[in-house]
Amino acid sequence: MQFTVAIDGPAASGKGTIARALAQAFGFAHLDTGLLYRAGAMKGGDPVAAARALAPEDLERHDLRTLAAGEAASRVAVMPEVRAALNKFQRDFARREGGAVLDGRDIGTVICPEAEVKLFVTASPEARAQRRCQELGEGDYEAVLAQVRARDARDTGRADAPMIAATDAVVLDTTALSIEAAVAAAQALVAERLGRSG
Ligand code: DC
């Protein structure tokens, strides 16, 4: 069975948590595509060569979840050659047997426009900055908020595969939702679509 759940949205919107919960609930494989961009950016040197040479051990680095890695990833992600180098791996993952959940910025629009479920998970910049500060235990709120806004602007403003909700995506705003409520809403949607396709 091929069944793809595409989850897009900005940093700290809750998309990663929702993606992991769905993968576990339905027994699907999960790919955090931001990690690919983070690992490529942190490899150093030419970003295009780094993306082309990405190896599984590059995804094991312990500094990939830092604010600095996210910022670096967002900068290399504007380069079409970097994106092209990572596309095939993501597409193959999306259509693997047994079902897959991918979270990122362009999964429902570019990587897997045929995904059976598309979610666009978002939240206010203020809520996201607050979550980031709590998660990371680093950075002061105002500085993190400025970074969140700058990253949103870069991710939505780039020419190649900008962050945008697919026209057929279900938008889930988690600003005022508990994580349990957000996961439950996403789970109900997947269950409904699985029922329809099965
Ligand atoms: O989801 P994240 O915060 O780990 O992503 C880090 C950066 O990588 C993000 O700001 C933009 C880029 N990215 C992307 O361009 N496309 C994706 N599918 C995933 C991430």
Tab-separated table of C-alpha atoms in Angstrom, residues 78-176:
chain	number	residue	atom	x	y	z
A	78	VAL	CA	16.857	28.804	-1.283
A	79	MET	CA	19.329	27.204	-3.755
A	80	PRO	CA	17.529	25.230	-6.480
A	81	GLU	CA	20.501	22.842	-6.920
A	82	VAL	CA	20.448	21.988	-3.224
A	83	ARG	CA	16.707	21.257	-3.384
A	84	ALA	CA	17.124	19.214	-6.567
A	85	ALA	CA	19.821	17.086	-4.928
A	86	LEU	CA	17.415	16.129	-2.111
A	87	ASN	CA	14.234	15.604	-4.137
A	88	LYS	CA	14.610	12.011	-5.297
A	89	PHE	CA	15.306	10.648	-1.832
A	90	GLN	CA	12.208	12.403	-0.478
A	91	ARG	CA	9.981	11.300	-3.384
A	92	ASP	CA	11.076	7.679	-3.075
A	93	PHE	CA	10.463	7.829	0.670
A	94	ALA	CA	6.981	9.286	0.140
A	95	ARG	CA	5.891	6.445	-2.137
A	96	ARG	CA	7.493	3.560	-0.241
A	97	GLU	CA	5.312	0.575	0.591
A	98	GLY	CA	3.499	0.655	3.914
A	99	GLY	CA	2.787	4.365	4.138
A	100	ALA	CA	4.903	7.418	4.906
A	101	VAL	CA	4.638	10.711	6.742
A	102	LEU	CA	6.921	13.529	5.604
A	103	ASP	CA	7.104	16.935	7.210
A	104	GLY	CA	8.705	20.013	5.689
A	105	ARG	CA	7.827	23.093	3.646
A	106	ASP	CA	7.110	21.791	0.124
A	107	ILE	CA	5.941	18.224	0.593
A	108	GLY	CA	2.322	18.717	-0.498
A	109	THR	CA	3.217	21.145	-3.283
A	110	VAL	CA	6.450	19.853	-4.864
A	111	ILE	CA	7.688	16.566	-3.388
A	112	CYS	CA	4.397	14.661	-3.311
A	113	PRO	CA	1.507	16.615	-4.866
A	114	GLU	CA	-0.376	13.303	-5.095
A	115	ALA	CA	-0.265	12.737	-1.309
A	116	GLU	CA	-3.445	11.176	0.061
A	117	VAL	CA	-3.435	13.560	3.038
A	118	LYS	CA	-2.068	17.110	3.063
A	119	LEU	CA	-1.870	19.135	6.220
A	120	PHE	CA	-0.575	22.666	6.612
A	121	VAL	CA	0.205	23.170	10.289
A	122	THR	CA	0.680	26.736	11.422
A	123	ALA	CA	0.610	28.958	14.532
A	124	SER	CA	1.218	32.627	15.297
A	125	PRO	CA	4.877	33.736	15.244
A	126	GLU	CA	4.579	34.665	18.943
A	127	ALA	CA	3.347	31.204	19.951
A	128	ARG	CA	6.072	29.566	17.881
A	129	ALA	CA	8.834	31.743	19.339
A	130	GLN	CA	7.634	30.898	22.841
A	131	ARG	CA	7.673	27.163	22.063
A	132	ARG	CA	11.166	27.379	20.543
A	133	CYS	CA	12.548	29.118	23.637
A	134	GLN	CA	11.022	26.449	25.884
A	135	GLU	CA	12.191	23.535	23.727
A	136	LEU	CA	15.741	24.688	23.255
A	137	GLY	CA	16.340	26.442	26.544
A	138	GLU	CA	18.405	28.913	24.550
A	139	GLY	CA	17.922	32.436	23.208
A	140	ASP	CA	15.815	35.274	24.583
A	141	TYR	CA	12.219	35.579	23.446
A	142	GLU	CA	12.532	38.811	21.414
A	143	ALA	CA	15.585	37.551	19.540
A	144	VAL	CA	13.942	34.194	18.807
A	145	LEU	CA	10.762	35.951	17.632
A	146	ALA	CA	12.806	38.086	15.223
A	147	GLN	CA	14.500	34.924	13.952
A	148	VAL	CA	11.159	33.147	13.502
A	149	ARG	CA	9.851	36.062	11.429
A	150	ALA	CA	13.028	36.261	9.346
A	151	ARG	CA	12.979	32.514	8.673
A	152	ASP	CA	9.282	32.637	7.685
A	153	ALA	CA	10.037	35.478	5.278
A	154	ARG	CA	12.927	33.589	3.679
A	155	ASP	CA	11.031	30.276	3.453
A	156	THR	CA	7.901	31.858	1.955
A	157	GLY	CA	9.706	34.381	-0.220
A	158	ARG	CA	12.117	32.120	-2.102
A	159	ALA	CA	11.488	31.510	-5.793
A	160	ASP	CA	11.974	27.734	-5.763
A	161	ALA	CA	9.469	25.627	-3.780
A	162	PRO	CA	8.382	28.350	-1.329
A	163	MET	CA	6.530	27.428	1.838
A	164	ILE	CA	2.840	27.651	0.991
A	165	ALA	CA	-0.231	25.586	1.767
A	166	ALA	CA	-1.262	23.386	-1.161
A	167	THR	CA	-4.683	24.403	-2.431
A	168	ASP	CA	-6.058	21.036	-1.294
A	169	ALA	CA	-4.327	21.037	2.125
A	170	VAL	CA	-6.260	21.066	5.383
A	171	VAL	CA	-4.980	23.989	7.468
A	172	LEU	CA	-4.487	23.280	11.164
A	173	ASP	CA	-3.785	26.360	13.306
A	174	THR	CA	-2.237	25.187	16.572
A	175	THR	CA	-1.891	28.629	18.223
A	176	ALA	CA	-4.631	27.912	20.754
